[in-house]
């Protein structure tokens, strides 16, 4: 059975109705963190809530803080409940294969009782010996020791000399003349699992996957479409903290001998120093690691999934090119091929990196329809929907089309709120608007899987070069250090690897800024590719140009394939260092250098130093190919962008060169726009993203036949693009992008009536018996049109120009800064953190009714990181703990409650000495507790006290796999109710006033009595609009608001803006006279959850902007 998640899609553009309401499976599929004592009723409720907000499914993720035993009968009973509920509401439950991460351990059960399955690593201890002797004591299984001669810069200057342990088991070395580096290699024991061992993998699959199949296997391939592998790695960064350690396995020496023909243990110095022959050893080492990793873990997991009818997906640890990827994955392209749905990790809301495109390239070349991104994790509680959308848009332009937001938290009580937030759930006040975000992602993910990706360029992935120069403890240099000039042959590994990384990143950035879409192709892909009609064909992709980035190492078989492509008419462009070694021995290296020089006419070992050449000279050099295939006209060209100091000139030369080497698809003179293209059976599809924080107006040229249409992912509409000019296959049209806006254009069908030129925005063309009516509006409300509205209407066989009436300008209507206010919900205030006291025997608990500032303050809570630790009070929990905090009231409000979070021990709460009852109400979080305290509060100082016992309670020390082992220290208390809070002093204390104000002014609401408010405030004011304004398009616009604005006019909903553009059209909702303008503003959870007064509300001017309506009647005769 082929997993439903990876079935191929139709090649045609979808029907507009399908775009409006995409089929199931394309909305976000968040991680769903099971991170507490799970309850069936709440599990079922959360499934329904996610489904209601447009999530297609969720990955059921055991997470830090989980109190339900993992993989227990209770666990699987809850899993079945989730799946049953999902099946009822059209939701999907995707599985997650681990208790936290990295995958492969089954929560530690794989290695429990099986130490042979534990990971091993190669560890190095070394010392510099110059004039005095050196003694080193091996720790762990001894593999070998060597002394390596080094030059004054620390580089190896000769062969390594083997050393033997003395009778005492230690390594002694008395150096002869010169400087020597003594290296001792041993095997270290890790806590992670050996992923090179197929027996360990078999046990993992039995303990985890087989049990899920028993529990919910009847739903596999339908309601349970796949399973997620997380952060698999050859060496775990949480387990092995030594940055110089390298992957190892008991299987490695034997397999290496079989595959490579020599004993790796006799050549270990090559892995850490540039001794003679180092490149070959390193290439063999990482190649063998990658193969064993795939054979021992990745492929068996994929095979299990295929046999059970579900998709294998997930992402890898340290997948960013190049150095981290080499150490942790060895061969990332091979690893990505072992997933039905390859995926990446996009931490926070960043827009950058090359791993998205690498994973997408593998998918493009192997008919995989979906590419996954785990995204938004650790972005923080203040992250907005607008930031999420901007990140998602950029990722879509890299080929991502399955989004896994990190994450829906079952609960965030206690330490959980500090464990890689934010939450994509009810804790966020914008959750009611999340469905809009889900629809947006679903429409784009669906649309951008239609047809096939269309890239003209393949960039050879320089993995073998990275293998050859991987340097233990390597860190990417920054700034000028990364751009240092050096002779490429014989340079240090660290500098060469830095050069490879920085050149690759710069090249890919330049291609993207110039709107030349591309894929990576690795050496295995190049070997598999077909050469047809001067194209390099791999899967459905057909590349016209192969770009060689900076590379030092290339197998001769790969270079032969490059030569074959050139000889068959393919264009090749070198944009960096040329390869001078194979990683297969000196004889092969010499032959490669001859072959490279034969094709390029250049000596690949010659120094690459920027000379005195001018940009103009560099341009001539680029346009003059190194070699020309006279039969086919193909060229081998070279362009070194870093030799051109001026960025504008550098881009212009590259653009000119690329236009001569590949067929052009799109031409836009704006580096802030990113373009992703797909070809369908009936046309072309272009996805364009403005990555700038400012608007962009461009004239874009597309090389496509057919009628242009715009697909709006926010509304689901498909609209005619009326204004464009065609010259053959070239279509030119104006485009306006709001900050961080994305737009989708398609070209298909047959052309008919359209506007070739216009000095206004054309929105519609209609036809009468006598004329065509061209309608639209002015481009700018603040500047007069230089001429009356006019346009040139074109149809098959002719065109006609006409002019309309200039309506002139009207002044915008600026709304006042004072607004009527309505608070939709309760206000919040996070109280000062607790002070604690360890009571002595016989101490009177009556002191809990009064505030005592001589008690000890609790320390600020620690974020939950890779290095978790207990809070100080949790290290040795006292038998009893008393705590206090306070607040001050000007008057008691009509509504006042105390909001607390659970602890793992029972506790009693008193307000002004009176015990109060706590109930679970779901305010802010499903597990939070509230107590009505309006009857016990008083004017002036109020004391909140807590007492609880930890007698007999001890928490396990947290570790990376279990970062939260309990909560014995309370989180700060909160108040909620009908009050405002104004600062009383510089110490952060607030005075609370009863009731809400009737008005609020433009500017952050945190300074107007709502410092910790997370929710919705409603701003309203009457505005008079004169009758003559209704000949104009009226846009209600705001300069700045935090964060989401829901607009109502005269009580009727107009539109919600979760992200730019910050404007809505109110023309059809307003009338001449006095209108009530209402803005409901929603912020994020950071204010109420963390007590951080993040600016919120209407933060800038609001105005009604009148855009002149334009009408031009074009006679038919």
Short mmCIF file of C-alpha atoms in Angstrom, two decimals, residues 279-718:
data_model
loop_
_atom_site.label_atom_id
_atom_site.label_comp_id
_atom_site.label_asym_id
_atom_site.label_seq_id
_atom_site.Cartn_x
_atom_site.Cartn_y
_atom_site.Cartn_z
CA UNK A 279 41.35 13.66 2.22
CA UNK A 280 40.97 10.04 1.17
CA UNK A 281 40.55 8.79 4.74
CA UNK A 282 38.01 11.48 5.58
CA UNK A 283 35.98 10.89 2.43
CA UNK A 284 35.97 7.15 3.04
CA UNK A 285 35.09 7.67 6.71
CA UNK A 286 32.09 9.93 6.14
CA UNK A 287 30.93 7.98 3.09
CA UNK A 288 30.94 4.75 5.09
CA UNK A 289 29.22 6.40 8.04
CA UNK A 290 26.47 7.73 5.79
CA UNK A 291 25.90 4.34 4.17
CA UNK A 292 25.82 2.47 7.50
CA UNK A 293 23.48 5.07 9.00
CA UNK A 294 21.06 4.64 6.12
CA UNK A 295 21.32 0.85 6.14
CA UNK A 296 21.24 0.48 9.90
CA UNK A 297 18.48 2.93 10.84
CA UNK A 298 16.90 5.18 8.23
CA UNK A 299 16.00 2.58 5.62
CA UNK A 300 14.65 -0.03 8.08
CA UNK A 301 12.34 2.61 9.53
CA UNK A 302 11.23 3.64 6.04
CA UNK A 303 10.69 -0.01 5.10
CA UNK A 304 8.56 -0.61 8.21
CA UNK A 305 6.41 2.38 7.34
CA UNK A 306 5.98 1.24 3.74
CA UNK A 307 5.00 -2.25 4.88
CA UNK A 308 2.34 -0.77 7.17
CA UNK A 309 0.95 1.77 4.68
CA UNK A 310 2.06 4.96 6.40
CA UNK A 311 4.55 7.67 5.46
CA UNK A 312 7.93 8.08 7.10
CA UNK A 313 8.77 11.69 7.81
CA UNK A 314 10.69 13.90 10.23
CA UNK A 315 13.91 15.83 10.26
CA UNK A 316 17.54 15.34 11.20
CA UNK A 317 19.78 16.91 13.81
CA UNK A 318 22.23 19.63 12.74
CA UNK A 319 21.07 19.52 9.13
CA UNK A 320 22.39 22.95 8.18
CA UNK A 321 25.16 22.83 5.54
CA UNK A 322 27.97 22.18 5.61
CA UNK A 323 30.10 21.44 8.69
CA UNK A 324 27.35 20.54 11.21
CA UNK A 325 25.70 18.37 8.62
CA UNK A 326 28.89 16.42 7.92
CA UNK A 327 29.55 15.59 11.56
CA UNK A 328 25.99 14.62 12.47
CA UNK A 329 24.54 13.22 9.25
CA UNK A 330 27.61 12.35 7.12
CA UNK A 331 25.52 12.26 3.94
CA UNK A 332 22.38 14.39 4.31
CA UNK A 333 21.16 13.96 0.72
CA UNK A 334 21.22 10.18 1.21
CA UNK A 335 19.41 10.57 4.53
CA UNK A 336 16.68 12.71 2.97
CA UNK A 337 16.11 10.00 0.36
CA UNK A 338 15.21 7.66 3.22
CA UNK A 339 12.06 9.65 4.04
CA UNK A 340 8.78 9.47 2.17
CA UNK A 341 8.29 13.09 3.23
CA UNK A 342 11.70 14.68 3.83
CA UNK A 343 11.68 17.43 6.40
CA UNK A 344 13.69 20.15 8.11
CA UNK A 345 13.70 22.10 11.35
CA UNK A 346 13.07 25.83 11.00
CA UNK A 347 13.75 27.10 14.50
CA UNK A 348 11.94 30.30 15.51
CA UNK A 349 10.48 32.37 12.67
CA UNK A 350 13.72 32.76 10.79
CA UNK A 351 14.02 33.11 7.04
CA UNK A 352 17.35 31.71 5.98
CA UNK A 353 19.45 28.61 5.59
CA UNK A 354 20.03 26.12 2.81
CA UNK A 355 18.67 22.92 4.33
CA UNK A 356 15.09 23.68 3.26
CA UNK A 357 16.18 23.80 -0.36
CA UNK A 358 18.35 20.70 -0.02
CA UNK A 359 15.45 18.63 1.34
CA UNK A 360 13.08 20.08 -1.27
CA UNK A 361 15.57 19.32 -4.05
CA UNK A 362 15.62 15.65 -3.09
CA UNK A 363 11.81 15.67 -3.12
CA UNK A 364 11.65 17.46 -6.48
CA UNK A 365 14.02 14.95 -8.05
CA UNK A 366 12.29 11.84 -6.69
CA UNK A 367 8.59 12.55 -7.29
CA UNK A 368 7.90 13.23 -3.60
CA UNK A 369 4.96 15.61 -3.37
CA UNK A 370 5.44 16.93 0.16
CA UNK A 371 8.32 18.54 2.06
CA UNK A 372 7.89 19.14 5.79
CA UNK A 373 9.08 21.86 8.13
CA UNK A 374 8.93 21.76 11.90
CA UNK A 375 8.69 25.48 12.50
CA UNK A 376 8.28 28.33 15.00
CA UNK A 377 9.81 26.41 17.93
CA UNK A 378 11.59 28.55 20.53
CA UNK A 379 10.39 31.76 18.88
CA UNK A 380 8.97 32.94 22.21
CA UNK A 381 5.60 33.95 23.58
CA UNK A 382 5.65 37.33 21.86
CA UNK A 383 5.71 35.82 18.37
CA UNK A 384 2.86 37.09 16.22
CA UNK A 385 0.79 35.48 13.49
CA UNK A 386 2.34 38.01 11.10
CA UNK A 387 5.82 36.75 11.95
CA UNK A 388 4.68 33.16 11.54
CA UNK A 389 3.17 33.94 8.14
CA UNK A 390 6.31 35.75 6.92
CA UNK A 391 8.45 32.77 7.88
CA UNK A 392 6.03 30.31 6.27
CA UNK A 393 5.95 32.34 3.04
CA UNK A 394 9.73 32.26 2.76
CA UNK A 395 9.74 28.52 3.43
CA UNK A 396 7.08 27.93 0.79
CA UNK A 397 9.38 29.70 -1.68
CA UNK A 398 12.09 27.15 -0.79
CA UNK A 399 9.80 24.21 -1.55
CA UNK A 400 8.24 23.52 1.88
CA UNK A 401 4.54 22.56 1.72
CA UNK A 402 3.75 20.67 4.94
CA UNK A 403 3.96 22.81 8.07
CA UNK A 404 4.38 21.42 11.56
CA UNK A 405 4.00 24.36 13.94
CA UNK A 406 5.82 23.88 17.22
CA UNK A 407 3.44 23.38 19.03
CA UNK A 408 0.03 22.84 20.55
CA UNK A 409 0.80 22.50 24.26
CA UNK A 410 -1.65 20.30 26.16
CA UNK A 411 -0.84 22.62 29.04
CA UNK A 412 1.77 25.25 29.88
CA UNK A 413 1.52 25.17 33.65
CA UNK A 414 4.68 25.43 35.67
CA UNK A 415 7.94 24.96 33.83
CA UNK A 416 6.20 23.94 30.62
CA UNK A 417 5.61 27.54 29.57
CA UNK A 418 9.39 28.06 29.49
CA UNK A 419 10.09 24.96 27.41
CA UNK A 420 10.61 26.22 23.85
CA UNK A 421 7.41 28.28 23.46
CA UNK A 422 5.22 29.62 21.93
CA UNK A 423 2.06 27.53 21.91
CA UNK A 424 -0.18 27.33 18.85
CA UNK A 425 -3.26 26.90 20.99
CA UNK A 426 -5.75 28.45 23.37
CA UNK A 427 -3.07 30.02 25.55
CA UNK A 428 -2.69 32.60 22.79
CA UNK A 429 -5.46 35.21 22.66
CA UNK A 430 -5.30 35.16 18.88
CA UNK A 431 -6.35 31.48 18.81
CA UNK A 432 -9.88 32.46 17.63
CA UNK A 433 -8.21 33.87 14.49
CA UNK A 434 -5.94 30.85 13.94
CA UNK A 435 -8.33 29.41 11.39
CA UNK A 436 -7.39 32.21 8.99
CA UNK A 437 -3.74 31.21 9.26
CA UNK A 438 -4.66 27.55 8.75
CA UNK A 439 -6.67 28.38 5.62
CA UNK A 440 -3.81 30.48 4.28
CA UNK A 441 -1.30 27.65 4.70
CA UNK A 442 -3.70 25.03 3.38
CA UNK A 443 -4.41 26.92 0.16
CA UNK A 444 -0.76 27.59 -0.57
CA UNK A 445 0.43 24.12 0.42
CA UNK A 446 -2.22 22.61 -1.84
CA UNK A 447 -1.62 24.93 -4.77
CA UNK A 448 2.18 24.62 -4.63
CA UNK A 449 2.07 20.85 -4.87
CA UNK A 450 0.30 20.95 -8.22
CA UNK A 451 2.31 20.18 -11.33
CA UNK A 452 6.05 19.97 -10.91
CA UNK A 453 8.76 22.27 -9.67
CA UNK A 454 10.43 24.08 -12.55
CA UNK A 455 14.07 25.04 -12.07
CA UNK A 456 16.50 25.65 -14.92
CA UNK A 457 19.57 25.48 -12.69
CA UNK A 458 21.16 22.71 -10.64
CA UNK A 459 23.86 23.63 -8.10
CA UNK A 460 26.26 20.79 -7.40
CA UNK A 461 26.22 20.16 -3.66
CA UNK A 462 29.86 20.22 -2.47
CA UNK A 463 29.48 17.46 0.08
CA UNK A 464 32.63 15.58 -0.84
CA UNK A 465 34.66 18.78 -0.45
CA UNK A 466 33.19 19.23 3.02
CA UNK A 467 34.11 15.65 3.89
CA UNK A 468 37.68 16.25 2.79
CA UNK A 469 38.14 19.32 4.99
CA UNK A 470 35.97 18.63 8.01
CA UNK A 471 37.91 19.84 10.99
CA UNK A 472 37.16 18.62 14.53
CA UNK A 473 35.93 21.44 16.69
CA UNK A 474 35.30 23.50 13.55
CA UNK A 475 33.22 26.64 13.92
CA UNK A 476 32.21 28.79 10.98
CA UNK A 477 34.39 31.93 10.88
CA UNK A 478 32.57 35.22 10.57
CA UNK A 479 33.25 38.61 9.06
CA UNK A 480 36.52 39.22 7.28
CA UNK A 481 37.97 35.99 8.63
CA UNK A 482 35.56 34.09 6.42
CA UNK A 483 36.57 36.00 3.30
CA UNK A 484 40.33 35.81 3.77
CA UNK A 485 42.36 35.36 0.61
CA UNK A 486 44.58 32.31 0.45
CA UNK A 487 46.14 29.87 -1.97
CA UNK A 488 43.61 27.09 -2.38
CA UNK A 489 46.08 24.22 -2.61
CA UNK A 490 47.55 23.29 0.75
CA UNK A 491 45.52 25.79 2.74
CA UNK A 492 44.31 24.84 6.18
CA UNK A 493 41.20 22.70 6.47
CA UNK A 494 39.47 25.28 8.64
CA UNK A 495 39.91 28.05 6.10
CA UNK A 496 38.92 25.87 3.20
CA UNK A 497 35.77 24.67 4.88
CA UNK A 498 34.90 28.26 5.79
CA UNK A 499 35.42 29.22 2.17
CA UNK A 500 33.18 26.40 0.97
CA UNK A 501 30.38 27.39 3.35
CA UNK A 502 30.51 31.11 2.74
CA UNK A 503 30.83 30.79 -1.04
CA UNK A 504 27.90 28.37 -1.21
CA UNK A 505 25.70 30.64 0.90
CA UNK A 506 26.66 33.73 -1.12
CA UNK A 507 26.00 31.97 -4.43
CA UNK A 508 22.58 30.72 -3.38
CA UNK A 509 21.62 34.12 -2.01
CA UNK A 510 22.64 35.76 -5.27
CA UNK A 511 20.63 33.28 -7.36
CA UNK A 512 17.59 33.88 -5.19
CA UNK A 513 17.93 37.67 -5.36
CA UNK A 514 18.10 37.42 -9.14
CA UNK A 515 15.01 35.16 -9.20
CA UNK A 516 16.70 32.17 -10.78
CA UNK A 517 15.09 29.17 -9.11
CA UNK A 518 17.43 26.25 -8.54
CA UNK A 519 17.84 22.84 -6.95
CA UNK A 520 20.84 21.23 -5.36
CA UNK A 521 22.11 18.04 -6.94
CA UNK A 522 24.62 15.82 -5.15
CA UNK A 523 27.15 13.53 -6.76
CA UNK A 524 24.85 10.51 -6.43
CA UNK A 525 22.06 12.44 -8.10
CA UNK A 526 24.40 13.57 -10.86
CA UNK A 527 25.40 9.97 -11.49
CA UNK A 528 21.75 8.92 -11.72
CA UNK A 529 20.64 11.80 -13.94
CA UNK A 530 19.88 11.40 -17.62
CA UNK A 531 21.20 13.77 -20.26
CA UNK A 532 18.49 14.53 -22.79
CA UNK A 533 18.48 17.33 -25.37
CA UNK A 534 21.27 19.20 -23.57
CA UNK A 535 19.34 18.97 -20.29
CA UNK A 536 20.35 17.28 -17.07
CA UNK A 537 17.24 15.29 -16.13
CA UNK A 538 16.58 13.84 -12.70
CA UNK A 539 13.05 12.69 -11.96
CA UNK A 540 10.74 15.35 -13.44
CA UNK A 541 13.38 18.10 -13.24
CA UNK A 542 15.19 19.25 -16.40
CA UNK A 543 18.19 21.49 -15.74
CA UNK A 544 19.78 23.59 -18.47
CA UNK A 545 22.70 24.82 -16.38
CA UNK A 546 24.92 23.10 -13.85
CA UNK A 547 26.63 25.50 -11.45
CA UNK A 548 29.76 24.40 -9.67
CA UNK A 549 30.17 26.31 -6.40
CA UNK A 550 33.53 26.46 -4.67
CA UNK A 551 34.68 22.86 -4.44
CA UNK A 552 38.03 21.26 -3.78
CA UNK A 553 37.20 17.58 -3.98
CA UNK A 554 35.39 15.67 -6.67
CA UNK A 555 35.35 12.01 -7.65
CA UNK A 556 36.71 11.46 -11.13
CA UNK A 557 33.46 9.72 -12.05
CA UNK A 558 31.63 12.91 -11.08
CA UNK A 559 33.94 15.07 -13.16
CA UNK A 560 33.48 12.67 -16.06
CA UNK A 561 29.73 13.19 -15.72
CA UNK A 562 30.25 16.96 -15.74
CA UNK A 563 32.35 16.61 -18.87
CA UNK A 564 29.70 14.40 -20.46
CA UNK A 565 27.01 17.00 -19.79
CA UNK A 566 29.18 19.66 -21.43
CA UNK A 567 29.91 17.43 -24.42
CA UNK A 568 26.18 16.75 -24.85
CA UNK A 569 25.37 20.47 -25.03
CA UNK A 570 24.86 21.38 -21.36
CA UNK A 571 26.06 24.72 -19.98
CA UNK A 572 28.32 24.78 -16.94
CA UNK A 573 29.23 27.73 -14.74
CA UNK A 574 31.96 27.62 -12.12
CA UNK A 575 31.49 30.15 -9.35
CA UNK A 576 34.44 29.40 -7.11
CA UNK A 577 37.36 27.13 -6.47
CA UNK A 578 37.91 24.30 -8.95
CA UNK A 579 38.45 20.77 -7.63
CA UNK A 580 42.05 19.65 -7.28
CA UNK A 581 41.63 16.33 -5.46
CA UNK A 582 39.39 13.28 -5.49
CA UNK A 583 39.67 11.95 -1.97
CA UNK A 584 40.70 8.67 -3.63
CA UNK A 585 44.48 8.84 -3.62
CA UNK A 586 47.26 10.88 -5.23
CA UNK A 587 47.20 9.02 -8.55
CA UNK A 588 43.51 9.79 -8.96
CA UNK A 589 44.13 13.39 -7.85
CA UNK A 590 46.73 13.96 -10.54
CA UNK A 591 44.45 12.57 -13.21
CA UNK A 592 41.58 14.77 -11.99
CA UNK A 593 43.74 17.89 -12.15
CA UNK A 594 44.63 17.11 -15.75
CA UNK A 595 40.97 16.57 -16.64
CA UNK A 596 39.87 19.77 -14.90
CA UNK A 597 42.54 21.75 -16.72
CA UNK A 598 41.58 20.13 -20.01
CA UNK A 599 37.98 21.27 -19.67
CA UNK A 600 38.54 24.66 -18.05
CA UNK A 601 41.99 25.66 -19.36
CA UNK A 602 42.82 26.58 -15.75
CA UNK A 603 45.19 25.03 -13.23
CA UNK A 604 42.95 24.13 -10.27
CA UNK A 605 45.90 24.33 -7.87
CA UNK A 606 46.74 27.93 -8.81
CA UNK A 607 46.17 30.54 -6.08
CA UNK A 608 42.84 32.32 -6.15
CA UNK A 609 43.69 35.87 -5.14
CA UNK A 610 41.70 38.98 -5.96
CA UNK A 611 43.94 41.04 -8.17
CA UNK A 612 43.70 44.54 -9.51
CA UNK A 613 41.08 43.64 -12.06
CA UNK A 614 38.20 46.06 -12.36
CA UNK A 615 34.56 45.09 -12.31
CA UNK A 616 34.42 45.77 -16.04
CA UNK A 617 37.32 43.38 -16.62
CA UNK A 618 35.62 40.76 -14.48
CA UNK A 619 32.51 41.17 -16.59
CA UNK A 620 34.45 40.59 -19.77
CA UNK A 621 36.06 37.54 -18.19
CA UNK A 622 32.67 36.14 -17.21
CA UNK A 623 31.20 36.66 -20.64
CA UNK A 624 34.20 35.05 -22.31
CA UNK A 625 33.74 31.31 -21.67
CA UNK A 626 36.70 29.13 -20.78
CA UNK A 627 35.54 26.49 -23.21
CA UNK A 628 32.92 26.24 -25.94
CA UNK A 629 31.35 23.11 -27.36
CA UNK A 630 31.42 23.99 -31.03
CA UNK A 631 28.98 21.25 -32.00
CA UNK A 632 26.24 22.19 -29.52
CA UNK A 633 27.17 25.77 -28.63
CA UNK A 634 27.30 24.99 -24.90
CA UNK A 635 29.76 26.84 -22.70
CA UNK A 636 31.88 26.28 -19.64
CA UNK A 637 32.09 29.71 -17.99
CA UNK A 638 33.58 30.97 -14.77
CA UNK A 639 32.52 33.93 -12.65
CA UNK A 640 33.98 34.79 -9.26
CA UNK A 641 31.47 37.19 -7.67
CA UNK A 642 33.71 38.11 -4.75
CA UNK A 643 36.17 39.69 -7.15
CA UNK A 644 33.61 42.41 -7.90
CA UNK A 645 33.50 44.72 -4.88
CA UNK A 646 30.34 46.62 -5.80
CA UNK A 647 27.23 44.53 -4.93
CA UNK A 648 25.10 46.13 -7.64
CA UNK A 649 27.70 45.48 -10.33
CA UNK A 650 28.23 41.97 -8.99
CA UNK A 651 24.53 41.17 -9.36
CA UNK A 652 24.28 42.79 -12.78
CA UNK A 653 27.16 40.75 -14.16
CA UNK A 654 25.76 37.52 -12.74
CA UNK A 655 22.32 38.29 -14.16
CA UNK A 656 23.76 39.06 -17.59
CA UNK A 657 25.73 35.83 -17.56
CA UNK A 658 22.83 33.67 -16.42
CA UNK A 659 20.53 35.14 -19.04
CA UNK A 660 22.98 33.93 -21.67
CA UNK A 661 23.09 30.41 -20.22
CA UNK A 662 19.50 29.53 -19.29
CA UNK A 663 15.98 30.18 -20.53
CA UNK A 664 14.46 33.07 -18.64
CA UNK A 665 11.21 32.52 -16.72
CA UNK A 666 10.87 35.70 -14.69
CA UNK A 667 12.62 39.05 -14.64
CA UNK A 668 12.10 41.39 -11.67
CA UNK A 669 14.52 44.11 -10.65
CA UNK A 670 14.02 43.74 -6.90
CA UNK A 671 16.32 41.55 -4.78
CA UNK A 672 13.82 41.50 -1.89
CA UNK A 673 11.41 39.33 -3.86
CA UNK A 674 11.80 35.55 -3.80
CA UNK A 675 10.29 33.46 -6.57
CA UNK A 676 9.27 29.80 -6.69
CA UNK A 677 7.91 28.28 -9.89
CA UNK A 678 5.85 25.23 -10.79
CA UNK A 679 4.83 24.10 -14.24
CA UNK A 680 1.47 22.46 -14.72
CA UNK A 681 -0.01 20.62 -17.66
CA UNK A 682 -2.06 23.68 -18.49
CA UNK A 683 0.30 26.53 -17.63
CA UNK A 684 2.79 28.05 -15.22
CA UNK A 685 2.51 29.04 -11.58
CA UNK A 686 4.67 31.68 -9.85
CA UNK A 687 4.80 32.22 -6.09
CA UNK A 688 6.34 35.58 -5.17
CA UNK A 689 7.29 36.70 -1.66
CA UNK A 690 8.32 40.16 -0.51
CA UNK A 691 10.90 39.52 2.21
CA UNK A 692 11.25 43.21 3.09
CA UNK A 693 9.53 45.04 5.94
CA UNK A 694 8.55 47.77 3.48
CA UNK A 695 6.19 47.75 0.53
CA UNK A 696 7.58 47.14 -2.93
CA UNK A 697 6.22 48.30 -6.31
CA UNK A 698 7.75 46.46 -9.25
CA UNK A 699 7.27 45.83 -12.93
CA UNK A 700 7.57 42.09 -13.41
CA UNK A 701 8.16 40.22 -16.63
CA UNK A 702 7.12 36.58 -17.00
CA UNK A 703 7.92 34.33 -19.92
CA UNK A 704 4.69 32.39 -20.15
CA UNK A 705 1.75 31.86 -22.47
CA UNK A 706 -1.85 32.17 -21.42
CA UNK A 707 -4.03 34.53 -19.43
CA UNK A 708 -2.67 35.72 -16.07
CA UNK A 709 -4.75 35.13 -12.96
CA UNK A 710 -4.06 35.83 -9.30
CA UNK A 711 -4.75 33.22 -6.61
CA UNK A 712 -5.40 34.95 -3.30
CA UNK A 713 -4.51 32.61 -0.41
CA UNK A 714 -6.19 34.86 2.16
CA UNK A 715 -9.65 34.86 0.59
CA UNK A 716 -9.48 31.82 -1.67
CA UNK A 717 -10.46 33.95 -4.67
CA UNK A 718 -9.06 33.47 -8.17
#
